PDB file of C-alpha atoms in Angstrom:
ATOM      1  CA  MET A  26     -24.418   0.938  -5.542  1.00 44.00           C
ATOM      2  CA  SER A  27     -21.017   1.102  -7.132  1.00 58.00           C
ATOM      3  CA  GLN A  28     -20.246   4.138  -9.308  1.00 86.00           C
ATOM      4  CA  LEU A  29     -17.288   2.548 -11.181  1.00 94.00           C
ATOM      5  CA  HIS A  30     -16.750   3.717 -14.726  1.00 96.00           C
ATOM      6  CA  PHE A  31     -14.269   2.262 -17.182  1.00 98.00           C
ATOM      7  CA  GLN A  32     -13.169   4.506 -20.089  1.00 98.00           C
ATOM      8  CA  PRO A  33     -11.321   2.457 -22.731  1.00 98.00           C
ATOM      9  CA  LEU A  34      -8.045   3.976 -23.903  1.00 98.00           C
ATOM     10  CA  SER A  35      -7.136   1.915 -26.938  1.00 97.00           C
ATOM     11  CA  PRO A  36      -8.626  -0.682 -29.054  1.00 97.00           C
ATOM     12  CA  ALA A  37      -6.020  -3.312 -27.891  1.00 97.00           C
ATOM     13  CA  LEU A  38      -5.833  -2.725 -24.134  1.00 98.00           C
ATOM     14  CA  GLY A  39      -6.246  -0.303 -21.321  1.00 98.00           C
ATOM     15  CA  ALA A  40      -8.954   1.572 -19.321  1.00 98.00           C
ATOM     16  CA  LEU A  41      -9.180   4.433 -17.005  1.00 98.00           C
ATOM     17  CA  VAL A  42     -11.074   3.638 -13.886  1.00 98.00           C
ATOM     18  CA  GLN A  43     -13.107   6.333 -12.141  1.00 97.00           C
ATOM     19  CA  GLY A  44     -15.432   6.270  -9.234  1.00 95.00           C
ATOM     20  CA  VAL A  45     -13.312   4.364  -6.634  1.00 96.00           C
ATOM     21  CA  ASP A  46     -11.076   5.455  -3.843  1.00 95.00           C
ATOM     22  CA  LEU A  47      -8.282   2.877  -3.440  1.00 96.00           C
ATOM     23  CA  THR A  48      -7.225   4.284  -0.156  1.00 94.00           C
ATOM     24  CA  SER A  49     -10.500   2.781   1.311  1.00 92.00           C
ATOM     25  CA  LYS A  50     -11.223  -0.773   1.812  1.00 89.00           C
ATOM     26  CA  LEU A  51     -12.987  -2.054  -1.259  1.00 91.00           C
ATOM     27  CA  ASP A  52     -16.268  -4.133  -0.803  1.00 92.00           C
ATOM     28  CA  ASN A  53     -16.496  -7.384  -2.548  1.00 93.00           C
ATOM     29  CA  VAL A  54     -18.765  -6.080  -5.323  1.00 94.00           C
ATOM     30  CA  VAL A  55     -16.143  -3.336  -6.412  1.00 95.00           C
ATOM     31  CA  PHE A  56     -13.355  -5.877  -5.957  1.00 95.00           C
ATOM     32  CA  GLY A  57     -15.156  -8.278  -8.305  1.00 95.00           C
ATOM     33  CA  GLN A  58     -15.667  -5.593 -10.878  1.00 96.00           C
ATOM     34  CA  LEU A  59     -11.966  -4.666 -10.917  1.00 97.00           C
ATOM     35  CA  GLN A  60     -11.116  -8.383 -11.347  1.00 96.00           C
ATOM     36  CA  GLN A  61     -13.309  -8.617 -14.379  1.00 97.00           C
ATOM     37  CA  ALA A  62     -12.198  -5.309 -15.772  1.00 97.00           C
ATOM     38  CA  LEU A  63      -8.493  -6.558 -15.554  1.00 98.00           C
ATOM     39  CA  LEU A  64      -9.478  -9.452 -17.760  1.00 97.00           C
ATOM     40  CA  ASP A  65     -11.430  -7.221 -20.140  1.00 97.00           C
ATOM     41  CA  TYR A  66      -8.841  -4.454 -20.592  1.00 98.00           C
ATOM     42  CA  GLN A  67      -5.531  -5.977 -19.434  1.00 98.00           C
ATOM     43  CA  ILE A  68      -4.511  -2.832 -17.778  1.00 98.00           C
ATOM     44  CA  LEU A  69      -6.286  -0.486 -15.443  1.00 98.00           C
ATOM     45  CA  PHE A  70      -5.307   3.174 -14.660  1.00 98.00           C
ATOM     46  CA  PHE A  71      -6.459   5.115 -11.610  1.00 98.00           C
ATOM     47  CA  GLU A  72      -5.758   8.823 -11.143  1.00 98.00           C
ATOM     48  CA  ASN A  73      -5.056  10.663  -7.783  1.00 97.00           C
ATOM     49  CA  GLN A  74      -4.566   7.557  -5.585  1.00 98.00           C
ATOM     50  CA  PRO A  75      -2.101   8.579  -2.890  1.00 97.00           C
ATOM     51  CA  LEU A  76      -1.707   5.065  -1.221  1.00 97.00           C
ATOM     52  CA  THR A  77       0.686   4.568   1.425  1.00 97.00           C
ATOM     53  CA  PRO A  78       3.098   1.438   0.916  1.00 97.00           C
ATOM     54  CA  ARG A  79       0.950  -0.496   3.332  1.00 97.00           C
ATOM     55  CA  GLN A  80      -2.279   0.450   1.575  1.00 97.00           C
ATOM     56  CA  GLN A  81      -0.678  -0.511  -1.907  1.00 97.00           C
ATOM     57  CA  ARG A  82       0.476  -3.758  -0.413  1.00 97.00           C
ATOM     58  CA  ASP A  83      -2.982  -4.570   1.215  1.00 96.00           C
ATOM     59  CA  PHE A  84      -4.682  -3.807  -2.032  1.00 97.00           C
ATOM     60  CA  ALA A  85      -2.381  -5.903  -4.161  1.00 97.00           C
ATOM     61  CA  ALA A  86      -2.620  -8.804  -1.624  1.00 97.00           C
ATOM     62  CA  ARG A  87      -6.399  -9.129  -2.283  1.00 96.00           C
ATOM     63  CA  PHE A  88      -5.474 -10.540  -5.638  1.00 96.00           C
ATOM     64  CA  GLY A  89      -2.906 -13.124  -4.389  1.00 96.00           C
ATOM     65  CA  ASP A  90       0.374 -13.662  -2.693  1.00 96.00           C
ATOM     66  CA  LEU A  91       3.116 -11.039  -3.184  1.00 97.00           C
ATOM     67  CA  HIS A  92       6.614 -11.435  -4.608  1.00 95.00           C
ATOM     68  CA  VAL A  93       9.619  -9.846  -3.053  1.00 95.00           C
ATOM     69  CA  HIS A  94      12.080  -9.023  -5.782  1.00 94.00           C
ATOM     70  CA  PRO A  95      15.580 -10.696  -5.132  1.00 94.00           C
ATOM     71  CA  VAL A  96      17.561  -7.645  -6.406  1.00 93.00           C
ATOM     72  CA  TYR A  97      15.681  -4.417  -6.365  1.00 93.00           C
ATOM     73  CA  PRO A  98      15.444  -2.343  -3.190  1.00 93.00           C
ATOM     74  CA  ASN A  99      12.138  -2.067  -1.242  1.00 95.00           C
ATOM     75  CA  VAL A 100      10.276  -0.025   1.293  1.00 96.00           C
ATOM     76  CA  PRO A 101      12.121  -1.235   4.516  1.00 93.00           C
ATOM     77  CA  GLU A 102       8.893  -1.562   6.614  1.00 93.00           C
ATOM     78  CA  GLN A 103       7.059  -3.047   3.698  1.00 95.00           C
ATOM     79  CA  PRO A 104       9.320  -5.398   1.768  1.00 95.00           C
ATOM     80  CA  GLU A 105       6.570  -6.336  -0.732  1.00 97.00           C
ATOM     81  CA  ILE A 106       6.833  -2.827  -2.127  1.00 97.00           C
ATOM     82  CA  MET A 107       9.699  -2.517  -4.608  1.00 96.00           C
ATOM     83  CA  VAL A 108      11.280   0.936  -5.037  1.00 97.00           C
ATOM     84  CA  LEU A 109      12.224   1.961  -8.613  1.00 96.00           C
ATOM     85  CA  ASP A 110      14.278   5.133  -7.926  1.00 95.00           C
ATOM     86  CA  THR A 111      16.165   6.140 -11.132  1.00 94.00           C
ATOM     87  CA  HIS A 112      18.344   9.243 -11.634  1.00 92.00           C
ATOM     88  CA  ALA A 113      21.776  10.184 -13.012  1.00 88.00           C
ATOM     89  CA  ASP A 114      23.490   7.955 -10.435  1.00 86.00           C
ATOM     90  CA  ASN A 115      21.140   5.018 -10.732  1.00 87.00           C
ATOM     91  CA  LEU A 116      20.347   4.666 -14.442  1.00 86.00           C
ATOM     92  CA  PRO A 117      17.075   3.121 -15.591  1.00 83.00           C
ATOM     93  CA  ASP A 118      17.173  -0.454 -16.593  1.00 84.00           C
ATOM     94  CA  ASN A 119      13.506  -1.187 -17.641  1.00 82.00           C
ATOM     95  CA  ASP A 120      13.787   0.554 -21.054  1.00 89.00           C
ATOM     96  CA  ASN A 121      13.143  -2.572 -23.000  1.00 94.00           C
ATOM     97  CA  TRP A 122       9.936  -4.484 -23.642  1.00 97.00           C
ATOM     98  CA  HIS A 123       9.501  -7.064 -20.847  1.00 97.00           C
ATOM     99  CA  THR A 124       7.090  -9.117 -18.888  1.00 97.00           C
ATOM    100  CA  ASP A 125       7.940  -8.887 -15.163  1.00 97.00           C
ATOM    101  CA  VAL A 126       9.844 -11.781 -13.510  1.00 97.00           C
ATOM    102  CA  THR A 127       9.321 -14.433 -16.222  1.00 97.00           C
ATOM    103  CA  PHE A 128      12.551 -15.889 -14.722  1.00 97.00           C
ATOM    104  CA  ILE A 129      10.650 -17.884 -12.204  1.00 97.00           C
ATOM    105  CA  ASP A 130       8.402 -20.898 -12.556  1.00 97.00           C
ATOM    106  CA  THR A 131       5.208 -19.000 -11.605  1.00 97.00           C
ATOM    107  CA  PRO A 132       5.630 -15.570 -13.117  1.00 98.00           C
ATOM    108  CA  PRO A 133       3.433 -12.776 -11.690  1.00 98.00           C
ATOM    109  CA  LEU A 134      -0.266 -12.621 -12.274  1.00 98.00           C
ATOM    110  CA  GLY A 135       0.032  -8.860 -12.290  1.00 98.00           C
ATOM    111  CA  ALA A 136       1.598  -5.828 -10.824  1.00 98.00           C
ATOM    112  CA  ILE A 137       0.468  -2.493  -9.274  1.00 98.00           C
ATOM    113  CA  LEU A 138       2.604   0.597 -10.000  1.00 98.00           C
ATOM    114  CA  SER A 139       2.305   3.934  -8.074  1.00 98.00           C
ATOM    115  CA  ALA A 140       3.915   7.105  -9.258  1.00 98.00           C
ATOM    116  CA  ARG A 141       5.590   8.809  -6.312  1.00 97.00           C
ATOM    117  CA  GLU A 142       8.012  11.376  -7.819  1.00 97.00           C
ATOM    118  CA  LEU A 143       8.153  12.241 -11.494  1.00 98.00           C
ATOM    119  CA  PRO A 144      10.467  14.259 -13.720  1.00 97.00           C
ATOM    120  CA  PRO A 145       9.108  17.511 -15.220  1.00 97.00           C
ATOM    121  CA  VAL A 146       8.648  15.886 -18.569  1.00 97.00           C
ATOM    122  CA  GLY A 147       9.183  12.417 -19.799  1.00 97.00           C
ATOM    123  CA  GLY A 148       9.236   9.050 -17.965  1.00 96.00           C
ATOM    124  CA  ASP A 149       6.207   7.646 -19.724  1.00 98.00           C
ATOM    125  CA  THR A 150       5.469   3.870 -19.807  1.00 98.00           C
ATOM    126  CA  LEU A 151       4.033   1.935 -22.739  1.00 98.00           C
ATOM    127  CA  TRP A 152       2.225  -1.436 -22.537  1.00 98.00           C
ATOM    128  CA  SER A 153       1.563  -3.930 -25.326  1.00 98.00           C
ATOM    129  CA  SER A 154      -1.314  -6.578 -25.357  1.00 98.00           C
ATOM    130  CA  SER A 155       0.423  -9.890 -25.920  1.00 98.00           C
ATOM    131  CA  ALA A 156      -3.088 -11.292 -26.895  1.00 98.00           C
ATOM    132  CA  ALA A 157      -3.522  -8.568 -29.690  1.00 98.00           C
ATOM    133  CA  ALA A 158      -0.054  -9.464 -30.988  1.00 98.00           C
ATOM    134  CA  TYR A 159      -0.854 -13.213 -31.059  1.00 98.00           C
ATOM    135  CA  ASP A 160      -4.329 -12.557 -32.737  1.00 98.00           C
ATOM    136  CA  ALA A 161      -2.734 -10.638 -35.482  1.00 98.00           C
ATOM    137  CA  LEU A 162      -0.508 -13.419 -36.617  1.00 98.00           C
ATOM    138  CA  SER A 163      -1.326 -15.473 -39.608  1.00 98.00           C
ATOM    139  CA  PRO A 164      -2.836 -19.058 -39.149  1.00 98.00           C
ATOM    140  CA  ALA A 165       0.334 -20.610 -40.502  1.00 98.00           C
ATOM    141  CA  PHE A 166       2.613 -18.611 -38.133  1.00 98.00           C
ATOM    142  CA  LYS A 167       0.353 -19.598 -35.118  1.00 98.00           C
ATOM    143  CA  THR A 168       0.800 -23.322 -36.273  1.00 98.00           C
ATOM    144  CA  LEU A 169       4.649 -22.778 -36.205  1.00 97.00           C
ATOM    145  CA  LEU A 170       4.569 -21.452 -32.762  1.00 98.00           C
ATOM    146  CA  ASP A 171       2.225 -24.128 -31.370  1.00 96.00           C
ATOM    147  CA  GLY A 172       4.199 -26.379 -28.904  1.00 96.00           C
ATOM    148  CA  LEU A 173       7.395 -24.376 -28.792  1.00 98.00           C
ATOM    149  CA  THR A 174       9.019 -23.556 -25.506  1.00 98.00           C
ATOM    150  CA  ALA A 175      11.525 -20.894 -24.459  1.00 98.00           C
ATOM    151  CA  GLU A 176      14.210 -20.381 -21.878  1.00 98.00           C
ATOM    152  CA  HIS A 177      13.943 -17.353 -19.498  1.00 98.00           C
ATOM    153  CA  GLU A 178      17.029 -16.166 -17.686  1.00 97.00           C
ATOM    154  CA  PHE A 179      17.427 -13.935 -14.799  1.00 96.00           C
ATOM    155  CA  THR A 180      20.884 -12.846 -15.962  1.00 95.00           C
ATOM    156  CA  LYS A 181      19.712 -11.551 -19.278  1.00 95.00           C
ATOM    157  CA  SER A 182      18.365  -8.331 -17.680  1.00 93.00           C
ATOM    158  CA  PHE A 183      20.361  -8.467 -14.465  1.00 93.00           C
ATOM    159  CA  GLN A 184      23.891  -8.787 -15.816  1.00 93.00           C
ATOM    160  CA  GLU A 185      26.882  -9.283 -13.614  1.00 94.00           C
ATOM    161  CA  TRP A 186      28.865  -6.143 -14.813  1.00 92.00           C
ATOM    162  CA  ARG A 187      25.989  -3.770 -13.365  1.00 89.00           C
ATOM    163  CA  PHE A 188      26.568  -5.260  -9.718  1.00 91.00           C
ATOM    164  CA  LYS A 189      30.152  -6.271  -9.647  1.00 91.00           C
ATOM    165  CA  GLY A 190      32.102  -4.023  -7.442  1.00 88.00           C
ATOM    166  CA  THR A 191      29.029  -2.598  -5.794  1.00 90.00           C
ATOM    167  CA  ASP A 192      27.493  -3.300  -2.365  1.00 88.00           C
ATOM    168  CA  GLN A 193      24.791  -5.224  -4.096  1.00 89.00           C
ATOM    169  CA  TYR A 194      27.085  -7.765  -5.571  1.00 93.00           C
ATOM    170  CA  GLU A 195      26.563 -10.569  -2.927  1.00 93.00           C
ATOM    171  CA  ARG A 196      22.805 -10.075  -3.181  1.00 93.00           C
ATOM    172  CA  TRP A 197      23.049 -10.304  -6.943  1.00 94.00           C
ATOM    173  CA  LYS A 198      25.117 -13.665  -6.789  1.00 95.00           C
ATOM    174  CA  LYS A 199      22.523 -15.212  -4.286  1.00 95.00           C
ATOM    175  CA  ALA A 200      19.763 -14.030  -6.782  1.00 93.00           C
ATOM    176  CA  ARG A 201      21.519 -15.632  -9.713  1.00 95.00           C
ATOM    177  CA  ASP A 202      22.227 -18.946  -7.857  1.00 95.00           C
ATOM    178  CA  ASP A 203      18.523 -19.101  -6.628  1.00 95.00           C
ATOM    179  CA  HIS A 204      17.102 -18.496 -10.040  1.00 96.00           C
ATOM    180  CA  PRO A 205      18.350 -21.086 -12.664  1.00 96.00           C
ATOM    181  CA  THR A 206      16.976 -20.921 -16.168  1.00 97.00           C
ATOM    182  CA  VAL A 207      13.246 -21.733 -16.521  1.00 98.00           C
ATOM    183  CA  VAL A 208      11.206 -22.937 -19.461  1.00 98.00           C
ATOM    184  CA  HIS A 209       7.775 -21.467 -20.600  1.00 98.00           C
ATOM    185  CA  PRO A 210       5.737 -21.896 -23.539  1.00 98.00           C
ATOM    186  CA  VAL A 211       6.207 -19.438 -26.308  1.00 98.00           C
ATOM    187  CA  VAL A 212       2.453 -19.012 -26.546  1.00 98.00           C
ATOM    188  CA  ARG A 213       0.518 -18.945 -23.351  1.00 98.00           C
ATOM    189  CA  THR A 214      -3.182 -19.603 -22.597  1.00 98.00           C
ATOM    190  CA  HIS A 215      -4.613 -17.166 -20.091  1.00 98.00           C
ATOM    191  CA  PRO A 216      -5.690 -19.249 -17.054  1.00 97.00           C
ATOM    192  CA  VAL A 217      -8.951 -17.266 -16.573  1.00 97.00           C
ATOM    193  CA  SER A 218      -9.976 -15.772 -19.882  1.00 96.00           C
ATOM    194  CA  GLY A 219      -8.671 -18.703 -22.061  1.00 97.00           C
ATOM    195  CA  ARG A 220      -7.190 -16.122 -24.513  1.00 97.00           C
ATOM    196  CA  LYS A 221      -3.845 -17.010 -26.066  1.00 98.00           C
ATOM    197  CA  GLY A 222      -0.886 -14.574 -26.039  1.00 98.00           C
ATOM    198  CA  LEU A 223       2.741 -14.485 -26.910  1.00 98.00           C
ATOM    199  CA  PHE A 224       4.863 -15.297 -23.821  1.00 98.00           C
ATOM    200  CA  VAL A 225       8.396 -14.301 -24.832  1.00 98.00           C
ATOM    201  CA  ASN A 226      10.007 -11.037 -24.025  1.00 97.00           C
ATOM    202  CA  GLU A 227      13.194  -9.134 -24.643  1.00 96.00           C
ATOM    203  CA  GLY A 228      14.090  -8.715 -21.064  1.00 95.00           C
ATOM    204  CA  PHE A 229      14.358 -12.369 -20.089  1.00 97.00           C
ATOM    205  CA  THR A 230      13.711 -14.801 -23.069  1.00 98.00           C
ATOM    206  CA  SER A 231      17.135 -16.155 -24.216  1.00 97.00           C
ATOM    207  CA  ARG A 232      16.286 -18.970 -26.741  1.00 97.00           C
ATOM    208  CA  ILE A 233      13.625 -21.265 -28.103  1.00 98.00           C
ATOM    209  CA  ARG A 234      14.524 -24.834 -27.324  1.00 98.00           C
ATOM    210  CA  GLU A 235      13.205 -26.707 -30.222  1.00 98.00           C
ATOM    211  CA  LEU A 236      15.197 -24.565 -32.721  1.00 98.00           C
ATOM    212  CA  SER A 237      18.785 -24.101 -33.612  1.00 98.00           C
ATOM    213  CA  GLN A 238      20.386 -20.895 -32.155  1.00 97.00           C
ATOM    214  CA  LYS A 239      20.210 -19.108 -35.511  1.00 98.00           C
ATOM    215  CA  GLU A 240      16.593 -20.052 -36.020  1.00 98.00           C
ATOM    216  CA  SER A 241      15.888 -19.075 -32.427  1.00 98.00           C
ATOM    217  CA  ASP A 242      17.563 -15.679 -32.645  1.00 98.00           C
ATOM    218  CA  ALA A 243      15.585 -15.013 -35.853  1.00 98.00           C
ATOM    219  CA  LEU A 244      12.212 -16.061 -34.641  1.00 98.00           C
ATOM    220  CA  LEU A 245      12.673 -14.209 -31.305  1.00 98.00           C
ATOM    221  CA  ALA A 246      13.723 -11.020 -33.007  1.00 98.00           C
ATOM    222  CA  PHE A 247      10.598 -11.124 -35.196  1.00 98.00           C
ATOM    223  CA  LEU A 248       8.332 -11.711 -32.094  1.00 98.00           C
ATOM    224  CA  PHE A 249      10.000  -9.020 -30.048  1.00 98.00           C
ATOM    225  CA  ALA A 250       9.532  -6.518 -32.872  1.00 98.00           C
ATOM    226  CA  HIS A 251       5.971  -7.729 -33.598  1.00 98.00           C
ATOM    227  CA  ALA A 252       4.892  -7.334 -30.028  1.00 97.00           C
ATOM    228  CA  ALA A 253       6.029  -3.746 -30.038  1.00 97.00           C
ATOM    229  CA  ARG A 254       3.809  -2.662 -33.012  1.00 98.00           C
ATOM    230  CA  PRO A 255       1.913   0.503 -32.301  1.00 97.00           C
ATOM    231  CA  GLU A 256      -1.408  -1.277 -33.024  1.00 98.00           C
ATOM    232  CA  PHE A 257      -1.017  -3.431 -29.921  1.00 98.00           C
ATOM    233  CA  THR A 258       0.209  -0.739 -27.486  1.00 98.00           C
ATOM    234  CA  LEU A 259      -0.782   2.349 -25.403  1.00 98.00           C
ATOM    235  CA  ARG A 260       1.291   5.061 -23.724  1.00 98.00           C
ATOM    236  CA  TRP A 261       0.649   6.392 -20.365  1.00 98.00           C
ATOM    237  CA  ARG A 262       1.892   9.882 -19.377  1.00 98.00           C
ATOM    238  CA  TRP A 263       2.209   9.657 -15.536  1.00 98.00           C
ATOM    239  CA  LYS A 264       0.966  12.260 -13.022  1.00 98.00           C
ATOM    240  CA  GLN A 265       1.824  12.048  -9.301  1.00 97.00           C
ATOM    241  CA  TYR A 266      -0.137   9.308  -7.501  1.00 98.00           C
ATOM    242  CA  ASP A 267      -1.448   7.719 -10.704  1.00 98.00           C
ATOM    243  CA  LEU A 268      -1.591   4.071 -10.228  1.00 98.00           C
ATOM    244  CA  ALA A 269      -1.421   1.312 -13.086  1.00 98.00           C
ATOM    245  CA  PHE A 270      -2.621  -2.367 -12.488  1.00 98.00           C
ATOM    246  CA  TRP A 271      -1.761  -4.706 -15.323  1.00 98.00           C
ATOM    247  CA  ASP A 272      -2.304  -8.284 -16.092  1.00 98.00           C
ATOM    248  CA  ASN A 273       1.396  -9.523 -16.394  1.00 98.00           C
ATOM    249  CA  ARG A 274       0.120 -12.834 -17.873  1.00 98.00           C
ATOM    250  CA  ILE A 275      -0.840 -11.234 -21.203  1.00 98.00           C
ATOM    251  CA  THR A 276       1.082  -7.907 -21.452  1.00 98.00           C
ATOM    252  CA  GLN A 277       4.506  -6.403 -21.849  1.00 98.00           C
ATOM    253  CA  HIS A 278       5.672  -3.013 -20.971  1.00 98.00           C
ATOM    254  CA  TYR A 279       8.442  -0.457 -21.541  1.00 97.00           C
ATOM    255  CA  ALA A 280       9.528   2.272 -19.185  1.00 96.00           C
ATOM    256  CA  VAL A 281      10.896   5.124 -21.370  1.00 97.00           C
ATOM    257  CA  ALA A 282      14.247   6.509 -20.172  1.00 95.00           C
ATOM    258  CA  ASP A 283      14.128   9.927 -21.601  1.00 96.00           C
ATOM    259  CA  TYR A 284      14.138  12.041 -18.367  1.00 96.00           C
ATOM    260  CA  LEU A 285      17.793  12.056 -17.165  1.00 95.00           C
ATOM    261  CA  PRO A 286      19.311  13.746 -15.158  1.00 95.00           C
ATOM    262  CA  ALA A 287      15.831  14.234 -13.460  1.00 96.00           C
ATOM    263  CA  ARG A 288      14.645  11.717 -11.017  1.00 96.00           C
ATOM    264  CA  ARG A 289      11.631   9.279 -11.075  1.00 97.00           C
ATOM    265  CA  ILE A 290      10.462   7.248  -8.186  1.00 97.00           C
ATOM    266  CA  MET A 291       7.803   4.419  -8.501  1.00 97.00           C
ATOM    267  CA  HIS A 292       6.543   1.952  -5.918  1.00 98.00           C
ATOM    268  CA  ARG A 293       5.486  -1.511  -7.256  1.00 98.00           C
ATOM    269  CA  ALA A 294       3.684  -4.396  -5.703  1.00 98.00           C
ATOM    270  CA  THR A 295       3.957  -7.803  -7.650  1.00 98.00           C
ATOM    271  CA  ILE A 296       1.301 -10.416  -7.394  1.00 98.00           C
ATOM    272  CA  LEU A 297       2.397 -14.027  -7.868  1.00 97.00           C
ATOM    273  CA  GLY A 298       0.723 -16.073 -10.599  1.00 97.00           C
ATOM    274  CA  ASP A 299       0.655 -19.635 -11.699  1.00 96.00           C
ATOM    275  CA  LYS A 300       2.775 -21.872 -14.090  1.00 97.00           C
ATOM    276  CA  PRO A 301       2.087 -20.953 -17.593  1.00 97.00           C
ATOM    277  CA  PHE A 302       0.580 -23.484 -20.025  1.00 97.00           C
TER     278      PHE A 302
END
């Protein structure tokens, strides 16, 4: 029998999972428990899980097809594993609230992040529950948001000035050309749980289509700030080989950039999802 134990970490989201070794192949019972727990808690944390890139890829692939990021580097022999290696010569760029890869038609179901090398102090990550943020809105405000759609742009986070003049510029230009603006609902319904959650984020959402630019800017500014309220968030202090698995459909996250000039290396596998509705 499975000995899985889930310890909730905050009222809004998050649980620490104990009693599982992710370096081993999981049986269907344990896999099913983890699937359900992801729905229940929105993000799962596992301690001391020294997965190889291939093991991380294989674990992630049980949940769906994997995304290969158009710009970030990856493990050469395992292209589905993205490498986030930040230091004084490669500055962090995830220090804003964002939902991963919403610049595609079918944004990720989730992502699995493994801590490989950490600074002596700092480098925490925060997550926010988009469902808790939506639930806290007044009925009148929910009515306002109903039916609104928003544009998501690759270039809002991946700006040309960061890549021009570097050996990554041609790759960036191809990624820009391959990823035109996409449109998603401002409020998304989770395809499995049915919960509603805000689906706009500072990293990629540029404007709300049904509003004037000034109205859109004002409403997005409110929603970005609202989603970051402490009541809806948790903060994880990484240890080496910690692993986090979050439901990207109903969360946002923020990688705190407070550790330079120290180095921080993370490996991420990204699981493709479906078209938001």
